[in-house]
PDB file of C-alpha atoms in Angstrom:
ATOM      1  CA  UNK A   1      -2.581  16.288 -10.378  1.00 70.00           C
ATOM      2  CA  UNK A   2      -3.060  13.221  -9.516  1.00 81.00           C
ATOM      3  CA  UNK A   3      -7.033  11.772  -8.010  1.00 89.00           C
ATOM      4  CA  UNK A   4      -8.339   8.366  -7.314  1.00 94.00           C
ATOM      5  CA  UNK A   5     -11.808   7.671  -6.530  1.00 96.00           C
ATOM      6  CA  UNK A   6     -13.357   4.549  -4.730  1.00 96.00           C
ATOM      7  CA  UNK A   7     -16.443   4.282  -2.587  1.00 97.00           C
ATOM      8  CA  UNK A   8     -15.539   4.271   1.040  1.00 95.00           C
ATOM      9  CA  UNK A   9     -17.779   1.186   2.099  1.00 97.00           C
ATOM     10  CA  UNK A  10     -19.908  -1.214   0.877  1.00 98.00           C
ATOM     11  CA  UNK A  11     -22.099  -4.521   2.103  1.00 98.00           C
ATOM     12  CA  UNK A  12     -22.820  -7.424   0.751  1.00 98.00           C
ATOM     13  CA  UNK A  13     -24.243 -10.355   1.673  1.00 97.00           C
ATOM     14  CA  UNK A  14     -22.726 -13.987   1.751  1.00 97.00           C
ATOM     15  CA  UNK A  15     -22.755 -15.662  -1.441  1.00 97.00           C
ATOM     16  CA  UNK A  16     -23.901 -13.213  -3.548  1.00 98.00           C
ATOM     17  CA  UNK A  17     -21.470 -10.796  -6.024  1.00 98.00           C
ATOM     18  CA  UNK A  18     -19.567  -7.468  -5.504  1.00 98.00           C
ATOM     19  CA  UNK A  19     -18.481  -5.276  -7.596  1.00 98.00           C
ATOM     20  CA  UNK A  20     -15.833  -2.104  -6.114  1.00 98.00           C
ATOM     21  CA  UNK A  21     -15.031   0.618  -8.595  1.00 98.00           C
ATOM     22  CA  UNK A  22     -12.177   2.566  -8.838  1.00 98.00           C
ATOM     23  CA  UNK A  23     -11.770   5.850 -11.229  1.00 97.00           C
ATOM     24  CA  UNK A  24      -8.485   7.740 -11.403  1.00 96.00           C
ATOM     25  CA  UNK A  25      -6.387  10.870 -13.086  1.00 93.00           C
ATOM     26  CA  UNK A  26      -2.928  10.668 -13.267  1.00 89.00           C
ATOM     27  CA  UNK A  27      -0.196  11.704 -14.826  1.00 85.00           C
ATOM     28  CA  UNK A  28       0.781   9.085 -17.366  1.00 87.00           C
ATOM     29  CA  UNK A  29      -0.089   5.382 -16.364  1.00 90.00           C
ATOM     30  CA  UNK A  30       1.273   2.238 -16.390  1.00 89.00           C
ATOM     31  CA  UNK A  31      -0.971  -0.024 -14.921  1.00 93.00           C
ATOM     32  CA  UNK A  32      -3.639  -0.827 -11.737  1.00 95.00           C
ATOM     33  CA  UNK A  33      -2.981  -2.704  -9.025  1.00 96.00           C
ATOM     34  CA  UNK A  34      -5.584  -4.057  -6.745  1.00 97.00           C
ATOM     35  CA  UNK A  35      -4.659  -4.825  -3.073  1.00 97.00           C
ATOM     36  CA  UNK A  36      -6.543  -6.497  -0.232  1.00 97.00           C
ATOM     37  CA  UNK A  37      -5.961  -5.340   3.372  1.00 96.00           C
ATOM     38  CA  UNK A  38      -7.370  -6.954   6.283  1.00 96.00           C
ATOM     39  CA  UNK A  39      -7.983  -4.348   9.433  1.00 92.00           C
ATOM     40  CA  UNK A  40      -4.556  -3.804  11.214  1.00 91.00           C
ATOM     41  CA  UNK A  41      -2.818  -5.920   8.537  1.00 94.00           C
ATOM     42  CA  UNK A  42      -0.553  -5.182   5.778  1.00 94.00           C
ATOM     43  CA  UNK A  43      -1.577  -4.971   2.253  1.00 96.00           C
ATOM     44  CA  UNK A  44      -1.925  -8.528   0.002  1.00 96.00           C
ATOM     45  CA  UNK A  45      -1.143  -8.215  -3.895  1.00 95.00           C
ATOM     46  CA  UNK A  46      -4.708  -9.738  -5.756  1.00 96.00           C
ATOM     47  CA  UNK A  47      -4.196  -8.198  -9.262  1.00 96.00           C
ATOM     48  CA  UNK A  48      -2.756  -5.744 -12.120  1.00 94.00           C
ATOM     49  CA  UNK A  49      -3.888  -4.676 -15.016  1.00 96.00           C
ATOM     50  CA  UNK A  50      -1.737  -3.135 -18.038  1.00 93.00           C
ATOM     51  CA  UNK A  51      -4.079  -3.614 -20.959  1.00 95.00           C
ATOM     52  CA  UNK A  52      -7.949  -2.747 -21.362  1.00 97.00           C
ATOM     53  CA  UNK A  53     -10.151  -5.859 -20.933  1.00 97.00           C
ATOM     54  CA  UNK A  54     -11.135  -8.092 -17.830  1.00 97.00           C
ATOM     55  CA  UNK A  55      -8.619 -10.578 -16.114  1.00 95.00           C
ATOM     56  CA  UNK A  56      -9.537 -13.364 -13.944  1.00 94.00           C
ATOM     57  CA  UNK A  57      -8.118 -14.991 -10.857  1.00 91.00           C
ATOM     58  CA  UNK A  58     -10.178 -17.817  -9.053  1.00 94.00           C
ATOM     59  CA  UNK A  59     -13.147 -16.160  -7.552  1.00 97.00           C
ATOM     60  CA  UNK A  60     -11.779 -12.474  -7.856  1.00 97.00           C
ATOM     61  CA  UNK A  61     -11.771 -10.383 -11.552  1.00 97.00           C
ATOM     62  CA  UNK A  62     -10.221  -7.517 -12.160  1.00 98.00           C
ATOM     63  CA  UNK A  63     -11.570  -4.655 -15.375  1.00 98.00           C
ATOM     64  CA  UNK A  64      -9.721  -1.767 -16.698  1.00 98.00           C
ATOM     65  CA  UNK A  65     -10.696   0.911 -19.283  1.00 97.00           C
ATOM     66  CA  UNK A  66      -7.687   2.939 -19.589  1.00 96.00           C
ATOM     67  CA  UNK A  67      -9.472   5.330 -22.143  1.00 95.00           C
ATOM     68  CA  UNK A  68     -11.421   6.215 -19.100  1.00 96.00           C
ATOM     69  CA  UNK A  69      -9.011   5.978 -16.223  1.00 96.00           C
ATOM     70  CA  UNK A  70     -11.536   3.138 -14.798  1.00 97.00           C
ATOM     71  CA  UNK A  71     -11.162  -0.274 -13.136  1.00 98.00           C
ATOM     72  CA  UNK A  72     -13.464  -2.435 -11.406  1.00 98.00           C
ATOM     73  CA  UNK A  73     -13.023  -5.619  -8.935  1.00 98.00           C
ATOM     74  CA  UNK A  74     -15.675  -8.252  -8.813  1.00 98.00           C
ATOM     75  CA  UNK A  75     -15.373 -10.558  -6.017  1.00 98.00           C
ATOM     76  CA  UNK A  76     -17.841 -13.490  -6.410  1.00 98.00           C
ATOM     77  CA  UNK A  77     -19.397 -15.945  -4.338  1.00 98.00           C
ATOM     78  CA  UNK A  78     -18.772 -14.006  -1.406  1.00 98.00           C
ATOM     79  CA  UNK A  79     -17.022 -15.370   1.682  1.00 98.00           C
ATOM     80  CA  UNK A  80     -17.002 -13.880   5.284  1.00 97.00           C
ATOM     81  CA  UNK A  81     -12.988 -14.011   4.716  1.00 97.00           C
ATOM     82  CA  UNK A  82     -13.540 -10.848   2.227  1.00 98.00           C
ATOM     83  CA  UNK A  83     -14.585  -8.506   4.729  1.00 98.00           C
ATOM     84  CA  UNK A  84     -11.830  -5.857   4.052  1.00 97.00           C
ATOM     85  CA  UNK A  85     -10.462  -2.723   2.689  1.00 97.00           C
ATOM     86  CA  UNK A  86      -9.941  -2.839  -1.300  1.00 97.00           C
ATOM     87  CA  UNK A  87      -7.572  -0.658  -2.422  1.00 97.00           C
ATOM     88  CA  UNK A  88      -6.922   0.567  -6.063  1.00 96.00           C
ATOM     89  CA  UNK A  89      -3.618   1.436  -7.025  1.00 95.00           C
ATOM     90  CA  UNK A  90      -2.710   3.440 -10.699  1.00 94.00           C
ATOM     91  CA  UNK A  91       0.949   3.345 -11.379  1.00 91.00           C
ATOM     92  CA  UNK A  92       1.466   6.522 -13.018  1.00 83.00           C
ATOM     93  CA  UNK A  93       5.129   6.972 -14.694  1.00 71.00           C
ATOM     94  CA  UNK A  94       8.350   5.055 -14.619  1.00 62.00           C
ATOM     95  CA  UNK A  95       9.641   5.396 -11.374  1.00 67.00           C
ATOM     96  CA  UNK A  96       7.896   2.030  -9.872  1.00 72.00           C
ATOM     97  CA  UNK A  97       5.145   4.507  -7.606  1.00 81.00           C
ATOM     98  CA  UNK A  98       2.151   3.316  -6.785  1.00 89.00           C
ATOM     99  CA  UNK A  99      -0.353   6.090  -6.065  1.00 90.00           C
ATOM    100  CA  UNK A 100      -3.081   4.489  -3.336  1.00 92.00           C
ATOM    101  CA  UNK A 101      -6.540   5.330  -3.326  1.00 90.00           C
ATOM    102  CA  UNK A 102      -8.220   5.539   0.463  1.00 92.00           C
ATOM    103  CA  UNK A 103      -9.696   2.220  -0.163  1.00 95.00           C
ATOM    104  CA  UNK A 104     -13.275   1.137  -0.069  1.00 97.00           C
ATOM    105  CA  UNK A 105     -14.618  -1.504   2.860  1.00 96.00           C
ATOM    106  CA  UNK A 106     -16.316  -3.960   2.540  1.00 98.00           C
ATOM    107  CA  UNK A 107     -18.653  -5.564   4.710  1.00 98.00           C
ATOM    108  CA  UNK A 108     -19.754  -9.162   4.159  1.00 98.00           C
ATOM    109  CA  UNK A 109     -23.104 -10.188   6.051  1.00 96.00           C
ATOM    110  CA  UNK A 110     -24.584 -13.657   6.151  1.00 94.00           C
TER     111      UNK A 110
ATOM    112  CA  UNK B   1      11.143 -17.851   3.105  1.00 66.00           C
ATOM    113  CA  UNK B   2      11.767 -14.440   1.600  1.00 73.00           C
ATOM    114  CA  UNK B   3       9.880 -11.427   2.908  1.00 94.00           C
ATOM    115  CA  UNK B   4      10.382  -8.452   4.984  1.00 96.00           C
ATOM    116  CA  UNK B   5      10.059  -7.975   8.532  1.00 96.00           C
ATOM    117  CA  UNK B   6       9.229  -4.972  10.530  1.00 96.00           C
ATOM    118  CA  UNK B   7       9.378  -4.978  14.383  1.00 89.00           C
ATOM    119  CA  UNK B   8       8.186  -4.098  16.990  1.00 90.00           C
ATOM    120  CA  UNK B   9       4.243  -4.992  15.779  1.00 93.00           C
ATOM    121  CA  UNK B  10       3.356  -2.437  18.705  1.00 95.00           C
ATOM    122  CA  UNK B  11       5.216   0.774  19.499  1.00 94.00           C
ATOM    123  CA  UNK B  12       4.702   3.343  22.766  1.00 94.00           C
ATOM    124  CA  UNK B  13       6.519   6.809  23.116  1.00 92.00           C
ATOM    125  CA  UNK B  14       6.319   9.897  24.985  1.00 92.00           C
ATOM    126  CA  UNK B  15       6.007  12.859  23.320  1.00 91.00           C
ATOM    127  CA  UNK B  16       8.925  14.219  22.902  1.00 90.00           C
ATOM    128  CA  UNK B  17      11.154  11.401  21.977  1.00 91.00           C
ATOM    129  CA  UNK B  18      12.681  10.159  18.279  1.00 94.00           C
ATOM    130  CA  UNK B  19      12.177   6.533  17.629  1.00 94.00           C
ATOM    131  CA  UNK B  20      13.499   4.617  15.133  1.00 95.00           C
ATOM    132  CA  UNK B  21      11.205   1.685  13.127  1.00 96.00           C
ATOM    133  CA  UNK B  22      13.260  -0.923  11.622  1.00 96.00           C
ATOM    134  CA  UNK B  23      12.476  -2.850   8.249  1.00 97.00           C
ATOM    135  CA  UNK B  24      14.751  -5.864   6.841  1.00 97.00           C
ATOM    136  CA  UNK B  25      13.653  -7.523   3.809  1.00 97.00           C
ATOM    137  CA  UNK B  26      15.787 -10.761   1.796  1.00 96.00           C
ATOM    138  CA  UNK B  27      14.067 -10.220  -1.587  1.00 94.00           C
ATOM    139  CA  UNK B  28      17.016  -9.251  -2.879  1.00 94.00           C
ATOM    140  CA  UNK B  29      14.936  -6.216  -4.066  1.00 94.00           C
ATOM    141  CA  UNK B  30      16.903  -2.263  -4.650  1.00 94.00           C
ATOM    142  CA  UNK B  31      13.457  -0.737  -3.896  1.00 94.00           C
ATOM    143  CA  UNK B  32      12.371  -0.031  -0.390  1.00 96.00           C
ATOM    144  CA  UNK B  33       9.598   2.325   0.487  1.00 97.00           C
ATOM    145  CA  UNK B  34       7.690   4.131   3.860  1.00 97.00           C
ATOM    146  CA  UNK B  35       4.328   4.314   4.265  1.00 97.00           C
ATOM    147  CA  UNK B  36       1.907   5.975   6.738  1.00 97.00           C
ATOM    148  CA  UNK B  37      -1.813   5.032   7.259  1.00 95.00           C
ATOM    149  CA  UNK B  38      -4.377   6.544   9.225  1.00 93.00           C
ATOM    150  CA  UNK B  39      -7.785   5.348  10.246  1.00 86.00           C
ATOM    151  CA  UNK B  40      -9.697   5.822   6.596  1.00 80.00           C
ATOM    152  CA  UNK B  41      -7.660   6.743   4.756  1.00 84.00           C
ATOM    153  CA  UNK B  42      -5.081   5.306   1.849  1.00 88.00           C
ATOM    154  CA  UNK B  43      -1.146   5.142   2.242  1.00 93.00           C
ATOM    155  CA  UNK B  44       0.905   7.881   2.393  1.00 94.00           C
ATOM    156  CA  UNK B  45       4.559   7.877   0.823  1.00 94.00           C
ATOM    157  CA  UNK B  46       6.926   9.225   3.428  1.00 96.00           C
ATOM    158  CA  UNK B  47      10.331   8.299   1.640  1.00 97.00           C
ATOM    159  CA  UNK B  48      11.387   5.897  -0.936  1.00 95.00           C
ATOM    160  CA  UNK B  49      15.251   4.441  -1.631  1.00 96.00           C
ATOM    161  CA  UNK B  50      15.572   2.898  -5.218  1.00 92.00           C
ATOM    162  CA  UNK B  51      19.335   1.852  -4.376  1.00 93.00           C
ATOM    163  CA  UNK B  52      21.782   1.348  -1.402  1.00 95.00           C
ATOM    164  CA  UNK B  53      22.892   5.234  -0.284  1.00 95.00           C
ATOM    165  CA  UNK B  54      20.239   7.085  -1.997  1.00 95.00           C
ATOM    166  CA  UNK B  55      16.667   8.202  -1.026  1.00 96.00           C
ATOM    167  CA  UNK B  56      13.582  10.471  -2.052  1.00 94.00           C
ATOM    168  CA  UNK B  57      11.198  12.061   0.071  1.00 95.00           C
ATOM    169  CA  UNK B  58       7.605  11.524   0.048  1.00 93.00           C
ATOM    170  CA  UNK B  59       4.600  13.346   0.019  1.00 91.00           C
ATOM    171  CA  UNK B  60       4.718  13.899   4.132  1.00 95.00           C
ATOM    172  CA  UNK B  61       8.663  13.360   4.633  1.00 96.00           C
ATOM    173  CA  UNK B  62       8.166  16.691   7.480  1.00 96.00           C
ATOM    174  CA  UNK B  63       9.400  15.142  10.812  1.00 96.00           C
ATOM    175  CA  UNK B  64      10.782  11.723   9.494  1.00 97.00           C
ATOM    176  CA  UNK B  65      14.798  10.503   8.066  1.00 97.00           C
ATOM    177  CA  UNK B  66      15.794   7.336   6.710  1.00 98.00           C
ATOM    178  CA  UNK B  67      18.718   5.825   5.919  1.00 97.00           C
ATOM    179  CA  UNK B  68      19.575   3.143   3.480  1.00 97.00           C
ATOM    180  CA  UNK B  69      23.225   2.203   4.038  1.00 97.00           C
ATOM    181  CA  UNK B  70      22.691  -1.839   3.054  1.00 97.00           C
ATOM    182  CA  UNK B  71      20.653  -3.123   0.520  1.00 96.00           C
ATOM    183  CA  UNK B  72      18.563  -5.232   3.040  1.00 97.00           C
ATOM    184  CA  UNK B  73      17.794  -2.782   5.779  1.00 97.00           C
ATOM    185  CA  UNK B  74      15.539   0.551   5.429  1.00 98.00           C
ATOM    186  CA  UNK B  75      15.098   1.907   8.913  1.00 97.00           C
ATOM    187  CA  UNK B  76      12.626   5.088   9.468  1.00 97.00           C
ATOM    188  CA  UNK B  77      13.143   7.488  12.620  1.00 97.00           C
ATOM    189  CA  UNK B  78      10.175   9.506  13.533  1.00 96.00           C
ATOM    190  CA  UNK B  79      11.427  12.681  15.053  1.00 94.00           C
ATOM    191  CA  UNK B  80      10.108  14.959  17.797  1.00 90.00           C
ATOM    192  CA  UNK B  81       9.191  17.588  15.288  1.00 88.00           C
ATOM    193  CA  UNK B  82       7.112  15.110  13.969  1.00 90.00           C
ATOM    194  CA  UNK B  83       3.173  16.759  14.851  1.00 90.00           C
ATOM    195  CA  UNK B  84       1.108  13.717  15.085  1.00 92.00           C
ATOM    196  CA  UNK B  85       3.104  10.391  14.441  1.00 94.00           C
ATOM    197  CA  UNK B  86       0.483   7.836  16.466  1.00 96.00           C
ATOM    198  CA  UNK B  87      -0.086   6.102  12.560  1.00 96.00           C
ATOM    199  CA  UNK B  88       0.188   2.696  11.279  1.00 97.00           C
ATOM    200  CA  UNK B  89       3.470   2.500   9.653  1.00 98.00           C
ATOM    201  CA  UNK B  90       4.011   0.340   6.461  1.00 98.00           C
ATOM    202  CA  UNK B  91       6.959  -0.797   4.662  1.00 98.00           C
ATOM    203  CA  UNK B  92       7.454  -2.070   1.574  1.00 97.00           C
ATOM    204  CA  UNK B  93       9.919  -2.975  -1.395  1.00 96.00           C
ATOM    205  CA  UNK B  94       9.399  -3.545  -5.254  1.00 93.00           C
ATOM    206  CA  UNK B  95      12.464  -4.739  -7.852  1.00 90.00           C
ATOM    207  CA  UNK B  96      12.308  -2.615 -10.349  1.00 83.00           C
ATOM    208  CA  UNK B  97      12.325  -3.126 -13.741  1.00 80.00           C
ATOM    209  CA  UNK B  98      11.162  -6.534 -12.916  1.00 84.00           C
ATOM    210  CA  UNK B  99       7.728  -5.695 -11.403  1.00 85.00           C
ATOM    211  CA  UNK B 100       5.954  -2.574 -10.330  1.00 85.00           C
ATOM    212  CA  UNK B 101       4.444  -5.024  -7.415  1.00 91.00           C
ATOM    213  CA  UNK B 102       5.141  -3.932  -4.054  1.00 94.00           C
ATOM    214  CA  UNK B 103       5.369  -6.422  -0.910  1.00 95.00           C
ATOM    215  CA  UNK B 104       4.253  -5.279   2.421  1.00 97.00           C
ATOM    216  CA  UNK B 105       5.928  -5.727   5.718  1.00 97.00           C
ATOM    217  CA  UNK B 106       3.330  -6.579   8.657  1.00 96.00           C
ATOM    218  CA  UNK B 107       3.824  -3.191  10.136  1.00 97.00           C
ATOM    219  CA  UNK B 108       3.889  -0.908  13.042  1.00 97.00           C
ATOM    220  CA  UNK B 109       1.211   0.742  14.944  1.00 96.00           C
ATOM    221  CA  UNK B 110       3.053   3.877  16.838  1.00 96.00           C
ATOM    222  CA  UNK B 111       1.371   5.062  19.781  1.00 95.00           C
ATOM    223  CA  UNK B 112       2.650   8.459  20.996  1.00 93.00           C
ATOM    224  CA  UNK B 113       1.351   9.702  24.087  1.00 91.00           C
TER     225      UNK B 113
END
C-alpha cells in the first residue's frame, strides 16, 4: 500500500528555523514533491527531489533519503508569510500521480 | 499568462441537485486531474484524463463524472448520489513526460445544503 506520514502542526517563531518531516511507503518512487498551500488557496510548487542529498532554493531546502523513504523541508529565517499547510508529495510509478500526504501546519508566531 | 481557471470560487446547492464545476487550463498540457479536500486532511484523486476522450477514476470517483472532450477543458459534475460533496474542489494538470509537476487551479468551495 501506499502511507505518508507528516506531523499535522507545528509553531515556530519569527526568525528562527523549521524543519517539517515527511516519511513515506510506496510502491516504486520517482521522486518528492513539496507544495505550499495557503488556507482556502490552491497548492504552490516549492520543490522536488529525485536523487538522495539536500537541494536548496532561497530561504527554503528540501532533503531526501530514498533508502529510507524520508524527506525533510527546512524553511529558514522564518516569515509570518509561511504560516501554511506543507504538503509532501512521493510520486510513486510512471503514470505522473502524485500521492498527497494530509499536510502538516504551520504556525508562525512573532 | 498561462494557467488554469476554475469558476465559480464559491458554489451553493440544494441537496438533491447535480452541479457541474468547470476547469479550463492553456498550458497546452494532456494531463488534467480532480481533486477533493476536506478540512485536515490531504487531496483526494477523484478522476484523472491523461489525453482528450479518455479518463481514470480516482480513489473516491462514487457520485462524480467527467468528461474530457477538448484538450483545454476538464469539467467535473457532482451528482445527487454523491453523500457528502460540501469539499474544496481542486483541479489540476501536469505534461507528462515533461514534468511530474502539477499546477493548481484556485478552486471551488461547494456548499451543499
Amino acid at each position: 500500500g501506499q502511507n505518508i506520514d507528516q506531523p499535522t502542526e507545528m509553531t515556530a517563531t519569527e526568525g528562527a528555523i523549521v524543519q517539517i518531516n515527511c516519511t513515506y511507503q510506496t510502491s516504486g518512487f520517482n521522486g518528492l514533491f513539496w507544495y505550499q498551500q495557503h488556507a482556502g488557496e490552491a497548492p504552490t510548487f516549492l520543490s522536488y527531489n529525485v536523487l538522495d542529498g539536500l537541494e536548496e532554493k532561497g530561504r527554503f531546502s528540501s532533503f531526501l533519503s530514498r533508502s529510507k523513504g524520508y524527506s525533510y523541508l527546512l524553511l529558514k529565517e522564518l516569515q509570518m508569510k509561511d504560516s501554511a499547510s506543507y504538503l509532501c508529495a512521493p510520486t510513486p510509478d510512471s503514470n505522473y500521480q502524485l500521492i498527497w500526504g494530509a499536510g502538516t501546519k504551520l504556525i508562525i508566531k512573532p | 499568462d498561462g494557467g488554469i481557471t476554475q469558476s465559480p470560487k464559491y458554489l451553493f446547492r440544494k441537496e438533491g441537485q447535480n452541479v457541474t464545476l468547470s476547469c479550463e487550463q492553456n498550458l497546452n498540457h494532456d494531463a488534467m486531474y480532480w481533486y477533493r479536500q476536506d478540512p485536515g486532511q490531504g487531496l483526494r484523486l477523484i478522476y484523472y484524463s491523461q489525453i482528450v476522450n479518455d479518463f481514470q477514476k480516482g480513489d473516491i470517483a462514487e457520485g462524480y463524472s467527467v468528461s474530457r472532450e477538448k484538450k483545454e477543458s476538464f469539467p467535473l459534475t457532482v451528482t445527487s448520489a454523491q453523500k457528502n460533496p460540501t469539499a474544496f474542489y481542486l483541479c489540476a494538470s501536469s505534461n507528462p513526460g515533461i514534468s511530474y509537476e502539477q499546477y493548481f487551479g484556485p478552486g471551488t468551495r461547494l456548499t451543499v445544503t
